Structure formats: C-alpha cells, structure tokens
C-alpha cells in the first residue's frame, strides 16, 4: 500500500465524527493520506527538562507543586482561575481561561508535570498557554494518553475549533492503523545508499519521533522522496517533449549560417564567448528534429537580444518566420527598431505589431505576414491575436518570459506547427528554481558581460540628502550624459502605479510621484536640461517620440515610473536615480539599475530612501549596494520573498511539496535530480510506483 492510496475518509478513524471532519476539511484534509501528510510545523521537545527560572529562553517543562488558588474577576461576572505553582527554581502562576475545573483537579499540594510558555506580567512569571497533568504517586503522569510527559510532540497548523490535542490523537490513531502496511516509494537502492528510513518508519517518526536524531532522519527521508519524484516528473516532461530520446540530444555541428555570419561581420564589436556558446546551443537545437524549448539566462545587459536575433536568422535562413514577443510596447518597439537597423541590410524583412495600430496599416501587415512577406515580427500580445496568421512560424522568442502566463505562451506557440521556443528571462533565475519550475527546459546561461563595461557605482542616500544626488547628476549631464529618475507613483494620490510590486503599492501616502517631480526637476533642479515624462498612461505616440528623442540624446532626463524597468537600452545614459527605492523589490531594482552601465562611461545608481526602513527594506538596499551580480541578487530575492512570489512558479509541481524546500534543500535537490535522471536514463518508463500501478490497470 502506498501512502497516496489511503483514500478512505478520515471518518474511519475513531473520534473523527462529522464535526471534526468539517474542521479537518478546512485544512484540506479529507482522507487518511491527507491527514498523514499534514506535517507538523514544528516539534516541541518535552524530553528535555527546562526549569521555571529559564522561562525566558524557551518553553518550560518541569515538575511543580500547586501552592494556592485565586480568582480574577472580570466584567459581566466572569471569573478566571489563577493557580500558583513552583518548582525548585522559581514560582509562577497559571491563568486558566475557561478551565474552572482545574480547581478541583489540582488542589494545593498536588505534584504536577507542566509544559508551557511563560512571560513576565503584573509582577509574576505567568502563562495562559500551558498543559498540566498531575503526577501519580509513582512520579509518572497519571492521565491516560497524557502528553505532558511525552517526548517530542508535533505542533500542527490548526484551524478554529480544532485542538492540537485532538489532531495529535487522530494522527496517532491513523499511524497505528495504517503506517505498518506502507510500502516504500523511493527505490530501495537509494534508501540503502543514503541510510534513509523506510516509508513506514519515516511517516511515523515525522509525527512522533523518538529522538531528535530520528526526527532528522525522518525529515531527510521524506524531503528526498519529494524532491526525487518532483525531478522524475520534470525529467519525464522533458523526455516527452523530446519524444523519448533521453535528455541529451546528440549535438550536431553548431556552425553559424550565412545570415548569422553576415550579421556578426556587420557588428562594431565581437560577440562574447557566452553569447557564442548560447548561439551554438540554439543552432544545434534548431537543427535537431525535436522542437527547441530553451531558456536563455543572462544578467541584465549581457546581450540576450542579439542572441535572439541570431536565433531568428537561423529560422529565416531555413525559410521560416520568427515572432519576437515582448511584454510592453516600449520594449517591442525598441526590438523592432534595432532589428530593422541590424537585419534589414541583410535583406531580412521586419514588422512591428501592436494592439493599437490603425486598421488599414494593420490589415496590410497581416496579409504580408500570412503571405510570408515578413520574416520577423516583433510585437506585444498582438502577435497572437485571433486574426493573425503566419505563413510558416518556425521560432517563437519570448522576451521577459515571466511577464507572460502559460496560456499566452501557448497562444503564440499555436500560431505555428510546433515551432522552436526560446524564452529569455530578464533577471537570472536562482538555480533551485531553474531545476524545478523550469526543470524541463534546456538552459543556456550567458555568464559574461560585453567587455569594457564598468561596474555601476551604487550609492544609498537618505531622502534628506537628495540634493547631493542632484548636484552630482548635474555634473554628469554637463559632461554630456543622460539620466533616469524613477518614482513609485505616476501622480500624487494615484495608487494606480506602474509598479507591479505590492510593496510599492502598499501605501502611497507622502510618496514622490513622476508627474509633479518632473515639473520640479525641470523648473528648479535642472533648468536648461531638456526633460521628459514617461509612464504607462502617456499615450503611445508621445511615448515613442520621447524614447526616440532620449535615444538621440535630445532629451537629457527621463522622469519615469518603473516602465523603464524592462529592456530600455540607451548606452549614453549613465545615471539612474531611484527615489523611494525602499518601495521596490530586488528584481525591479536590479532591472532598473541595469538601464545604465551599458556604454563605456562610468555609470551610477542612486538609491534614495525615506526612513524608517523596514528590516526587509534595509536588506534589499544593502544587497543592491553589495553586489551587482544578478544571480546573487536572485538568490537573495528568493530568500526574502519565498518561491511563491517568484515568477512562473505556480505552473510547477512545486506546491505539491510538503516538507522540502528547494531553496533550503538545494543540495539534496541537485542530488535528487541526478538520481531521477539516471533512473530515467536506464528505464524511460520509470515513474512513481503508485503511477505505475494505476497505469497497469
Ligand atoms: P539584455 O541581456 O539585458 O537584454 P541587451 O540585449 O539589451 O541586454 O544588450 C545590452 C547592450 O549591449 C546593447 O546595447 C547591445 O547592443 C550591447 N551588446 C550586446 N552584445 C554585445 C557585445 N558582444 N559587445 C558589446 N556590446 C554588446
Ligand atoms: Mg533584454
């Protein structure tokens, strides 16, 4: 019997009536398997004595003598029992809310075993959160099934109306009835190799461990099991995509084709070795008979766009079309423009498609696309509108992939006949997530930045010293450079910000906003330097003019919201000032900082913050100051926010995990992945034994 097969309702257990069942259901527990997989959130170790005098350092676990009773009288004629107790180290009192019967059960002089959390109040060491049981004459607890004296006890997440004690009792019953018949799910070879527990022993010990050592071993076993089967699932998905070839396709020669070579010859620089390696991998994928599904990772400014253009040329040379999908119009337009500049001279035909094009022009474009007269279409979600058809869509490129949902990605893929897919992530994805959430994709990583880039100097500045920043930026502007100023709000009192970040949205009171600050900067701070305003509500034509003028250097200062977060590429801009930096998440800060440092000049990023900072806010700003490595920042972000907040996570089996945490358990995850992939290599039909069972039927 496998744990997942214990599908009988919890009501088969003695003591689980309809009322209890209803409570359990609220915790998502309906079957016995659910109950056994409702893992403790922590464990109370009552095997270790903690005398009363140490109440401050942990929960107290000691034997006491009852000294006296007293009553606290409240309003509405309520009274609450107060029991004074002492052990050999200190005296304390217990506030017995709704437990008047303890007066009879524990008369003065009774010896008891006590477990509780104490604090110092009204001159006493006191507790409202305790368990107490009388000791019998032999010194052992007398209450049947009493837990005070037990060893290590589980502490479960609860819901209203459900008590810790009853959940413990039910779990104990379920374990006694069902645990002995549980079969192992992990292969025996792995259990033996890693000295793990059997499933039966592990599931019992995770709830009621006999010792700390056993608890550790039980956790280790269950965590490894979860990660192993997660990776089995990931591996099977990858194999299904490659139609059973195993995960390492034989690489064919990844030589550049003529179009690609022509582009490289025209560039004023040579591609970095990271870019070259990524292109080689992409070429090999696109030559193979299986559709490509590749994630291109690289830090901000590592030159992913160029790699995607080279991939597009591969599709075009083969007689196909490529679609380059971007999340914002600003970015899509920028891609279309640089594609036009770089690729049109090679005879490649580029089009730009957005949601709000005039009907006539749009119709013409659509027919050209359908006729195959366009080779590369760059655009927003308009690229997969219902009425868009492609002659022969061979490659889909998704930039800033985290901005698109699964359904949108599928919609663009459906425009072709199993086209190749290249996804690009703006911010590096932590290794642990790459192995789980994106575990079934092939991954190319660009580790190097184009040569000559200088590390961006990052400074933290208190709001009150913002004038120093202004003075500094004025100097850079005078030297011919350009600057961005980013604000968390579009307009005062407008909580409809451009910030996807809930932190920034949380409380807009007293925040600087882009609209009023653009006026202030233009009139009072930087008179004489042309300035423009950019945010999501500026209309499209104006946005385009602004960006073109900024790119040409006619506009020196952009006062903006986080719309400049993604993609914007203007190498002459070397100052990024982010006001209320404490309001932005790490990923956004890193992205915005990545807008500078793209040229040869030294670049600067000023993170201007308003005190007081929260602990998280402080951590974020310090991380930004300490490092510019996107991979490090991604890991920190994950630590601060947890995987649930990291883009794309919801689509994985990630949340089926109970005890395992791919971030904390990154090392186990890597081993589990290797194990799982080796199993699949040896036997492509390998799967969770319960799945194999149902497949047989
Ligand atoms: P990201 O990876 O953040 O999308 P981009 O593709 O926007 O980065 O590239 C950043 C800048 O670096 C662009 O101005 C691009 O033209 C330039 N660039 C790309 N590759 C190289 C290279 N090999 N050498 C020098 N500059 C490069
Ligand atoms: Mg980019």
XYZ file of C-alpha atoms and ligand atoms in Angstrom:
725
model
C 0.000 0.000 0.000
C 1.323 3.452 -0.908
C 0.521 6.478 1.185
C -1.412 8.074 -1.662
C -3.671 5.032 -1.758
C -5.037 5.697 1.720
C -8.061 7.374 0.265
C -10.533 6.316 2.942
C -12.207 9.319 4.602
C -10.837 10.447 7.961
C -14.147 9.455 9.497
C -12.983 5.823 9.515
C -10.892 6.874 12.498
C -12.425 6.602 15.933
C -13.059 10.083 17.246
C -13.401 11.729 13.859
C -17.100 12.499 13.689
C -18.806 14.836 11.246
C -17.834 17.918 13.258
C -14.159 17.004 13.318
C -14.326 16.061 9.651
C -15.673 19.514 8.811
C -12.820 21.177 10.705
C -10.269 18.949 9.008
C -11.738 19.694 5.603
C -10.958 23.348 6.176
C -7.303 22.345 6.416
C -7.662 20.439 3.159
C -7.736 17.111 4.970
C -10.393 14.674 3.838
C -8.609 11.342 3.541
C -6.297 9.412 5.822
C -3.461 10.133 3.395
C -4.143 13.879 3.722
C -4.026 13.556 7.491
C -0.698 11.748 7.457
C 0.688 14.313 5.054
C -0.410 17.166 7.288
C 3.081 17.588 8.649
C 3.877 19.347 11.904
C 5.015 22.921 11.503
C 7.347 22.394 14.434
C 8.051 19.984 17.237
C 8.012 20.512 20.984
C 10.739 18.669 22.764
C 9.372 17.675 26.132
C 12.019 15.101 26.764
C 14.317 17.824 27.997
C 13.635 19.435 31.378
C 13.534 23.239 31.365
C 13.171 24.638 34.891
C 10.907 27.565 35.631
C 13.774 30.016 36.024
C 14.637 29.527 32.351
C 11.170 30.597 31.136
C 12.763 33.356 29.152
C 14.845 31.153 26.881
C 12.294 28.515 25.832
C 9.125 26.733 26.814
C 9.174 25.495 30.388
C 8.967 21.733 31.013
C 9.176 20.903 34.672
C 7.532 19.291 37.716
C 5.745 21.683 40.030
C 3.777 21.746 43.259
C 0.457 23.595 43.375
C 0.658 26.320 46.038
C -2.670 28.127 46.017
C -5.709 29.188 44.013
C -7.053 32.624 43.345
C -9.714 34.174 41.118
C -9.583 37.088 38.768
C -12.947 38.806 38.473
C -13.800 40.346 35.137
C -16.721 42.334 33.876
C -20.101 40.620 33.359
C -19.480 38.446 36.404
C -16.845 36.323 34.705
C -14.142 34.832 36.850
C -10.931 33.188 35.837
C -8.974 30.701 37.889
C -5.399 31.540 38.742
C -3.146 28.763 40.060
C 0.151 29.465 41.810
C 2.812 26.806 41.309
C 6.512 26.418 41.994
C 9.356 24.127 41.104
C 12.741 24.090 42.813
C 13.856 27.171 40.886
C 11.007 29.668 40.786
C 7.390 30.490 41.477
C 4.880 31.235 38.745
C 1.169 31.433 38.041
C -1.164 29.871 35.510
C -4.114 31.829 34.143
C -6.756 29.182 33.450
C -9.165 30.732 30.950
C -12.317 28.626 30.633
C -10.890 25.815 32.729
C -12.547 26.282 36.140
C -12.496 22.534 36.694
C -8.756 22.670 37.292
C -9.615 23.993 40.758
C -10.935 20.575 41.746
C -8.434 18.575 39.740
C -5.382 20.336 41.163
C -5.836 21.146 44.849
C -2.922 22.845 46.652
C -0.138 20.389 47.338
C -0.636 18.400 44.105
C 2.536 17.448 42.262
C 2.182 18.047 38.532
C 4.066 17.942 35.315
C 3.842 21.260 33.489
C 4.633 22.367 29.962
C 4.059 25.958 28.934
C 5.172 29.247 27.501
C 5.701 31.921 30.113
C 6.098 35.653 30.143
C 6.540 38.296 32.813
C 3.382 40.267 33.561
C 1.897 42.127 36.515
C 4.853 41.138 38.640
C 4.514 37.396 38.035
C 6.004 34.829 35.712
C 2.762 33.722 34.148
C 1.262 31.649 31.384
C -2.042 31.346 29.588
C -0.662 28.752 27.186
C 0.231 25.611 29.109
C -0.566 21.970 29.629
C -0.585 20.470 33.105
C -1.169 16.961 34.433
C -0.994 15.569 37.959
C 1.797 13.080 38.652
C 0.716 9.831 40.251
C 2.352 8.559 43.424
C 4.990 6.865 41.238
C 6.062 10.103 39.661
C 4.672 9.315 36.206
C 1.786 11.222 34.670
C -1.490 9.621 35.568
C -3.746 10.939 32.863
C -4.244 8.294 30.240
C -2.716 9.263 26.945
C -1.283 12.295 28.661
C 1.100 14.310 26.567
C 2.822 16.492 29.065
C 5.430 13.897 29.821
C 5.759 12.639 26.291
C 8.994 13.009 24.355
C 8.904 15.097 21.211
C 5.460 16.238 20.162
C 4.181 17.516 16.842
C 2.751 21.013 16.591
C 0.337 21.159 13.663
C -1.110 24.047 11.753
C -4.659 24.284 13.073
C -7.947 25.844 12.232
C -10.548 27.302 14.553
C -12.370 24.666 16.534
C -9.692 22.057 16.071
C -7.373 21.486 19.007
C -3.753 20.468 18.929
C -4.571 17.600 21.265
C -7.317 16.132 19.106
C -5.254 16.378 15.954
C -2.387 14.612 17.704
C -4.719 11.884 18.864
C -6.218 11.375 15.383
C -2.842 11.281 13.723
C -1.649 8.761 16.277
C -4.688 6.582 15.521
C -4.120 6.811 11.790
C -0.462 5.907 12.188
C -1.241 2.906 14.358
C -3.816 1.621 11.901
C -2.100 2.318 8.602
C 1.593 3.058 8.910
C 2.759 -0.545 9.294
C 1.393 -1.512 5.866
C 3.005 1.388 3.986
C 5.365 0.491 1.160
C 8.462 2.385 0.174
C 8.173 4.791 -2.726
C 11.841 5.618 -3.130
C 13.838 2.885 -4.847
C 15.371 0.576 -2.235
C 18.805 1.197 -3.700
C 18.582 4.875 -2.763
C 17.202 4.134 0.699
C 20.100 1.788 1.365
C 22.716 4.092 -0.133
C 21.675 7.146 1.882
C 20.684 5.187 5.012
C 17.189 6.603 4.850
C 14.218 5.285 6.803
C 11.508 3.096 5.344
C 8.380 4.999 4.389
C 6.526 3.456 7.277
C 9.170 4.467 9.823
C 9.657 7.914 8.301
C 5.997 8.870 8.311
C 5.614 7.652 11.901
C 8.718 9.418 13.111
C 7.961 12.705 11.419
C 4.842 12.944 13.592
C 6.048 11.241 16.770
C 9.826 10.958 16.746
C 11.541 9.020 19.497
C 14.522 11.350 19.441
C 15.891 14.384 17.672
C 18.115 12.067 15.669
C 15.174 10.053 14.437
C 13.287 13.217 13.557
C 16.194 14.429 11.452
C 16.373 11.117 9.642
C 12.620 11.090 9.001
C 12.739 14.600 7.562
C 15.710 13.733 5.420
C 13.879 10.714 4.032
C 10.632 12.485 3.221
C 12.368 15.535 1.768
C 14.478 13.400 -0.505
C 11.439 11.454 -1.599
C 9.552 14.621 -2.524
C 12.446 16.100 -4.447
C 13.225 12.854 -6.202
C 9.701 12.424 -7.536
C 9.478 16.092 -8.430
C 12.544 15.611 -10.602
C 11.175 12.368 -12.011
C 8.163 14.372 -13.155
C 10.370 17.095 -14.594
C 12.526 14.523 -16.362
C 9.527 12.746 -17.820
C 8.162 16.016 -19.163
C 11.485 16.825 -20.792
C 11.564 13.359 -22.331
C 8.031 13.584 -23.597
C 8.996 16.773 -25.384
C 11.936 15.064 -26.965
C 9.831 12.063 -27.790
C 11.729 9.619 -25.714
C 15.237 10.365 -26.847
C 16.659 10.803 -23.386
C 17.551 14.260 -22.199
C 20.829 14.680 -24.000
C 20.275 15.008 -27.695
C 23.351 14.290 -29.747
C 24.733 17.688 -30.706
C 25.171 18.329 -34.384
C 27.754 20.787 -35.598
C 26.557 24.186 -34.457
C 28.164 26.220 -37.242
C 26.826 29.680 -37.997
C 24.807 30.045 -41.147
C 25.401 32.754 -43.757
C 22.886 35.241 -42.438
C 24.239 34.880 -38.926
C 27.798 35.294 -40.154
C 26.814 38.364 -42.144
C 25.276 39.957 -39.090
C 28.366 39.315 -37.000
C 30.544 40.810 -39.710
C 28.495 43.994 -39.625
C 28.650 44.475 -35.866
C 31.091 47.039 -34.493
C 32.003 44.581 -31.734
C 32.534 40.848 -31.449
C 30.131 38.671 -29.553
C 31.147 37.474 -26.120
C 32.011 33.840 -25.595
C 28.837 33.424 -23.543
C 26.762 34.716 -26.432
C 28.631 32.495 -28.882
C 28.046 29.412 -26.728
C 24.343 30.205 -26.422
C 24.035 30.620 -30.191
C 25.811 27.300 -30.743
C 23.353 25.563 -28.424
C 20.411 27.210 -30.128
C 21.665 26.284 -33.576
C 22.097 22.678 -32.523
C 18.569 22.602 -31.082
C 17.097 24.118 -34.198
C 18.907 21.609 -36.391
C 17.680 18.677 -34.365
C 14.397 17.003 -35.314
C 12.862 17.891 -31.950
C 11.334 21.257 -31.169
C 13.576 23.501 -29.117
C 12.431 24.615 -25.660
C 15.254 26.687 -24.300
C 15.545 29.282 -21.591
C 18.211 31.889 -22.210
C 19.501 33.280 -18.962
C 21.904 36.110 -18.570
C 22.271 39.104 -16.392
C 20.903 42.489 -17.344
C 22.976 43.879 -20.191
C 24.586 40.579 -21.150
C 23.266 40.938 -24.692
C 20.400 38.473 -24.886
C 18.656 40.470 -27.598
C 21.486 39.916 -30.040
C 21.422 36.187 -29.335
C 17.715 36.126 -30.057
C 18.292 37.962 -33.343
C 20.827 35.338 -34.333
C 18.298 32.645 -33.488
C 15.730 34.436 -35.642
C 18.204 34.449 -38.534
C 18.504 30.694 -38.194
C 14.758 30.363 -38.666
C 14.733 32.851 -41.538
C 17.583 31.194 -43.404
C 15.640 27.954 -43.172
C 12.718 29.634 -44.920
C 10.645 30.202 -41.809
C 9.379 33.150 -39.812
C 10.206 34.259 -36.297
C 7.997 36.076 -33.792
C 9.614 38.162 -31.079
C 7.202 38.738 -28.242
C 7.773 41.484 -25.664
C 5.630 42.478 -22.688
C 5.480 46.219 -23.281
C 5.010 48.319 -26.338
C 8.110 50.307 -25.438
C 10.269 47.228 -25.473
C 8.632 45.657 -28.528
C 9.217 48.840 -30.477
C 12.818 49.009 -29.382
C 13.343 45.431 -30.536
C 11.664 46.145 -33.876
C 13.842 49.197 -34.365
C 17.116 47.520 -33.578
C 16.111 44.501 -35.644
C 15.375 46.841 -38.531
C 18.718 48.593 -38.154
C 20.740 45.401 -37.872
C 18.865 42.930 -40.044
C 17.179 44.834 -42.864
C 20.552 45.480 -44.520
C 20.853 41.692 -44.724
C 17.633 41.560 -46.688
C 15.510 40.401 -43.771
C 12.010 41.878 -43.608
C 10.903 43.143 -40.205
C 7.457 44.170 -38.966
C 6.217 45.732 -35.762
C 2.794 44.761 -34.497
C 0.932 46.216 -31.530
C -2.581 46.282 -30.205
C -3.452 49.803 -31.249
C -2.498 50.064 -34.879
C -4.713 51.821 -37.382
C -6.926 49.378 -39.230
C -5.616 49.944 -42.736
C -1.955 49.546 -41.890
C -2.741 46.584 -39.742
C -4.605 44.757 -42.488
C -1.711 45.213 -44.839
C 0.688 43.907 -42.241
C -1.422 40.870 -41.513
C -1.654 39.889 -45.155
C 2.091 40.292 -45.535
C 2.627 38.039 -42.510
C 0.213 35.450 -43.866
C 1.865 35.579 -47.283
C 5.324 35.088 -45.801
C 6.479 38.522 -46.953
C 7.610 39.312 -43.450
C 10.433 37.329 -41.880
C 10.492 38.604 -38.337
C 7.556 40.116 -36.470
C 8.313 41.935 -33.247
C 5.405 42.959 -31.085
C 3.313 42.674 -27.994
C 0.442 40.285 -27.300
C -0.945 41.495 -30.660
C 1.350 38.885 -32.204
C -1.090 36.179 -31.193
C -4.407 37.956 -31.719
C -7.024 35.711 -33.209
C -6.832 37.187 -36.715
C -3.052 36.938 -37.013
C -1.770 34.114 -39.177
C 1.759 33.212 -40.145
C 2.903 31.575 -43.305
C 5.451 29.403 -41.541
C 6.201 30.331 -37.953
C 9.333 28.411 -37.038
C 10.611 30.236 -33.985
C 8.892 31.948 -31.078
C 11.038 34.195 -28.918
C 9.542 35.347 -25.636
C 11.454 38.200 -24.034
C 10.951 38.815 -20.325
C 9.189 35.487 -20.191
C 7.982 35.973 -16.613
C 5.594 38.663 -17.801
C 3.598 36.142 -19.768
C 1.354 33.409 -18.481
C 1.273 29.853 -19.731
C -1.849 30.475 -21.754
C -0.342 33.409 -23.602
C 2.790 31.458 -24.360
C 0.658 28.641 -25.659
C -1.393 31.042 -27.792
C 1.674 32.260 -29.665
C 3.035 28.715 -29.997
C -0.258 27.657 -31.557
C 0.352 30.080 -34.428
C 2.903 27.661 -35.805
C 3.284 23.932 -36.222
C 5.353 23.023 -33.136
C 7.729 25.960 -33.585
C 11.001 26.217 -31.699
C 10.737 28.196 -28.479
C 13.335 30.496 -26.994
C 12.450 32.171 -23.726
C 14.532 34.918 -22.209
C 14.481 35.874 -18.583
C 15.291 39.407 -17.615
C 16.633 38.568 -14.231
C 18.573 35.426 -13.580
C 16.565 32.634 -12.079
C 18.001 31.002 -8.971
C 19.464 27.593 -9.604
C 16.992 25.897 -7.327
C 14.047 27.249 -9.281
C 15.691 26.623 -12.599
C 15.846 22.969 -11.639
C 12.229 22.726 -10.569
C 9.987 25.294 -12.167
C 11.944 25.372 -15.404
C 13.400 21.949 -14.937
C 12.104 20.561 -18.208
C 13.642 23.299 -20.338
C 17.145 23.331 -21.687
C 19.013 26.264 -20.293
C 21.712 28.463 -21.791
C 23.462 30.819 -19.464
C 25.482 33.846 -20.558
C 27.898 34.390 -17.719
C 29.967 37.219 -19.170
C 29.144 40.827 -19.942
C 30.401 42.595 -23.060
C 33.976 43.784 -22.488
C 34.667 47.293 -21.321
C 31.661 47.526 -19.034
C 32.498 49.199 -15.788
C 30.766 48.124 -12.606
C 27.967 50.529 -11.811
C 28.687 52.510 -8.651
C 25.712 52.207 -6.354
C 25.077 54.646 -3.512
C 22.392 54.707 -0.863
C 21.167 58.186 0.005
C 18.740 59.383 2.586
C 15.885 61.451 1.238
C 17.121 64.481 3.133
C 20.418 64.356 1.231
C 18.853 64.111 -2.183
C 20.445 67.453 -3.115
C 23.864 65.833 -3.173
C 22.483 63.456 -5.768
C 21.038 66.302 -7.812
C 24.382 68.116 -7.756
C 26.239 65.027 -8.848
C 23.833 64.266 -11.682
C 24.064 67.878 -12.843
C 27.781 67.358 -13.322
C 27.247 64.232 -15.403
C 24.612 65.964 -17.528
C 27.003 68.846 -18.118
C 29.551 66.285 -19.319
C 27.064 65.165 -21.965
C 25.486 62.167 -20.276
C 21.845 61.379 -19.636
C 19.882 60.348 -16.559
C 16.809 58.498 -15.414
C 14.771 59.446 -12.360
C 12.309 56.784 -11.253
C 9.361 57.297 -8.885
C 6.969 54.784 -7.370
C 3.835 56.692 -8.415
C 2.572 58.257 -11.612
C 0.677 61.039 -9.892
C 0.040 62.109 -6.331
C -2.916 60.369 -4.769
C -2.935 57.938 -7.640
C -2.400 54.473 -6.302
C -2.587 53.079 -9.787
C 1.152 52.871 -10.074
C 3.270 51.302 -12.750
C 4.833 49.156 -10.143
C 3.902 45.543 -10.236
C 5.327 45.381 -6.787
C 2.835 45.264 -3.973
C 5.385 46.720 -1.602
C 5.390 49.882 -3.606
C 1.644 49.931 -3.888
C 1.055 49.355 -0.217
C 0.832 52.923 0.935
C 1.125 55.770 -1.434
C 0.808 58.460 1.182
C 3.584 61.020 1.126
C 5.383 59.500 -1.830
C 7.007 61.474 -4.585
C 5.388 60.977 -7.957
C 6.656 61.175 -11.503
C 4.292 63.923 -12.688
C 4.996 66.510 -10.017
C 8.664 65.622 -9.753
C 9.120 66.055 -13.498
C 7.902 69.635 -13.092
C 10.064 70.239 -10.070
C 13.188 68.803 -11.693
C 12.657 70.785 -14.894
C 11.949 74.116 -13.204
C 14.047 74.088 -10.080
C 16.713 71.446 -10.248
C 17.880 71.024 -13.817
C 16.726 74.117 -15.721
C 18.403 74.139 -19.098
C 18.456 70.361 -19.500
C 15.601 69.018 -21.639
C 13.432 66.678 -19.612
C 10.502 64.415 -20.477
C 7.977 62.410 -18.559
C 7.384 58.717 -19.185
C 4.842 56.410 -17.605
C 2.282 53.868 -18.664
C -0.508 56.416 -19.151
C 1.394 58.612 -21.578
C -0.131 57.982 -24.979
C 1.735 55.792 -27.399
C 2.772 58.376 -29.951
C 4.164 60.591 -27.264
C 5.936 57.643 -25.658
C 7.562 56.836 -28.959
C 8.653 60.428 -29.557
C 10.028 60.665 -26.060
C 12.023 57.479 -26.377
C 13.375 58.405 -29.782
C 14.407 61.823 -28.556
C 16.012 60.321 -25.480
C 17.877 57.807 -27.569
C 19.122 60.538 -29.875
C 20.270 62.498 -26.841
C 17.931 65.434 -27.408
C 16.226 64.734 -24.144
C 18.683 64.525 -21.281
C 16.485 63.458 -18.400
C 13.670 60.954 -18.212
C 11.404 61.298 -15.192
C 9.622 57.990 -15.149
C 7.963 55.185 -13.290
C 9.193 51.635 -13.418
C 8.120 51.446 -17.077
C 11.816 51.894 -17.700
C 12.379 48.685 -15.809
C 12.315 46.422 -18.799
C 14.569 46.385 -21.757
C 15.233 50.067 -22.343
C 18.664 50.346 -23.897
C 20.284 53.779 -24.181
C 24.027 53.428 -23.671
C 24.699 57.138 -23.211
C 22.537 57.267 -20.076
C 24.793 56.767 -17.077
C 22.812 57.908 -14.047
C 19.883 56.056 -12.546
C 18.217 57.720 -9.583
C 15.517 55.660 -7.904
C 13.505 57.586 -5.364
C 11.732 55.687 -2.602
C 13.976 52.804 -3.505
C 12.802 51.058 -0.344
C 9.468 50.564 -2.073
C 10.751 48.397 -4.884
C 11.512 44.708 -4.885
C 15.023 43.442 -5.514
C 14.302 42.157 -9.002
C 12.861 45.505 -10.060
C 15.762 47.446 -8.529
C 18.267 45.256 -10.311
C 16.408 45.636 -13.594
C 16.218 49.393 -13.287
C 19.866 49.689 -12.378
C 20.577 47.631 -15.481
C 19.358 50.528 -17.635
C 22.709 52.206 -17.046
C 26.172 50.734 -17.360
C 25.523 49.919 -20.998
C 28.168 52.158 -22.503
C 31.808 52.911 -21.873
C 31.374 55.690 -19.331
C 31.342 55.020 -15.609
C 27.705 54.697 -14.500
C 25.994 55.472 -11.222
C 22.903 54.301 -9.432
C 21.484 56.268 -6.505
C 19.005 54.545 -4.270
C 17.252 57.329 -2.424
C 15.237 56.132 0.530
C 12.919 57.510 3.168
C 13.387 56.422 6.764
C 12.466 54.470 8.698
C 13.348 51.402 6.719
C 11.789 48.052 7.420
C 14.171 45.155 8.017
C 13.418 43.780 4.572
C 13.836 47.195 3.015
C 17.214 47.560 4.675
C 18.273 44.126 3.470
C 17.223 44.863 -0.090
C 19.125 48.128 -0.267
C 22.220 46.573 1.249
C 22.125 43.692 -1.196
C 21.923 46.216 -4.025
C 24.911 48.106 -2.689
C 26.979 44.997 -2.047
C 26.559 43.199 -5.338
C 25.736 43.719 -8.961
C 25.647 40.023 -9.757
C 22.109 39.218 -10.856
C 22.479 35.595 -9.844
C 23.330 36.549 -6.276
C 20.501 39.075 -6.209
C 18.054 36.479 -7.478
C 19.005 34.126 -4.645
C 18.588 36.907 -2.085
C 15.244 37.828 -3.569
C 14.116 34.261 -3.285
C 15.193 34.146 0.347
C 13.300 37.341 1.145
C 10.123 36.680 -0.740
C 9.884 32.933 -0.911
C 9.299 30.923 -4.048
C 5.589 31.727 -4.235
C 6.387 35.260 -5.309
C 8.908 34.337 -7.913
C 7.571 34.408 -11.412
C 6.322 31.288 -13.086
C 6.330 29.138 -10.002
C 2.628 28.411 -9.970
C 2.891 26.198 -13.028
C 5.121 23.617 -11.491
C 4.539 20.745 -9.151
C 6.409 22.896 -6.704
C 3.500 23.487 -4.411
C 2.848 19.823 -4.008
C 5.939 19.814 -1.844
C 5.226 19.390 1.839
C 8.462 19.312 3.779
C 11.001 20.005 1.089
C 12.114 23.498 0.236
C 14.117 23.573 -2.988
C 15.916 26.669 -1.826
C 16.957 25.461 1.584
C 17.459 21.935 0.306
C 19.290 22.956 -2.847
C 21.993 20.360 -2.355
C 19.521 17.498 -1.927
C 17.645 18.810 -4.936
C 20.708 18.564 -7.139
C 21.342 15.004 -5.982
C 17.698 14.042 -6.398
C 17.793 15.417 -9.920
C 20.858 13.411 -10.802
C 19.278 10.283 -9.304
C 15.975 10.813 -11.071
C 17.566 11.467 -14.441
C 19.818 8.421 -14.069
C 16.779 6.259 -13.324
C 15.026 7.585 -16.409
C 18.112 7.077 -18.490
C 18.222 3.421 -17.503
C 14.487 2.974 -17.792
C 12.475 5.583 -19.699
C 9.277 4.206 -18.181
C 10.427 4.774 -14.641
C 7.801 6.608 -12.571
C 6.350 6.866 -9.103
C 5.296 3.304 -8.141
C 1.724 4.441 -7.476
C 1.503 5.841 -11.020
C 2.881 2.628 -12.467
C 0.247 0.752 -10.536
C -2.604 2.776 -11.991
C -1.059 2.540 -15.462
C -1.247 -1.258 -15.225
C -4.973 -1.261 -14.579
P 19.885 42.195 -22.087
O 20.576 40.891 -21.943
O 19.713 42.899 -20.774
O 18.589 42.084 -22.841
P 20.687 43.758 -24.321
O 20.415 42.698 -25.308
O 19.719 44.870 -24.189
O 20.882 43.102 -22.897
O 22.160 44.303 -24.596
C 22.721 45.353 -23.863
C 23.602 46.239 -24.711
O 24.829 45.581 -25.015
C 23.021 46.630 -26.037
O 23.295 47.995 -26.235
C 23.738 45.763 -27.037
O 23.822 46.376 -28.295
C 25.088 45.635 -26.409
N 25.820 44.416 -26.746
C 25.280 43.183 -26.928
N 26.253 42.282 -27.172
C 27.428 42.954 -27.132
C 28.805 42.569 -27.310
N 29.141 41.326 -27.566
N 29.752 43.532 -27.200
C 29.392 44.803 -26.927
N 28.127 45.227 -26.755
C 27.152 44.321 -26.853
Mg 16.597 42.408 -22.697
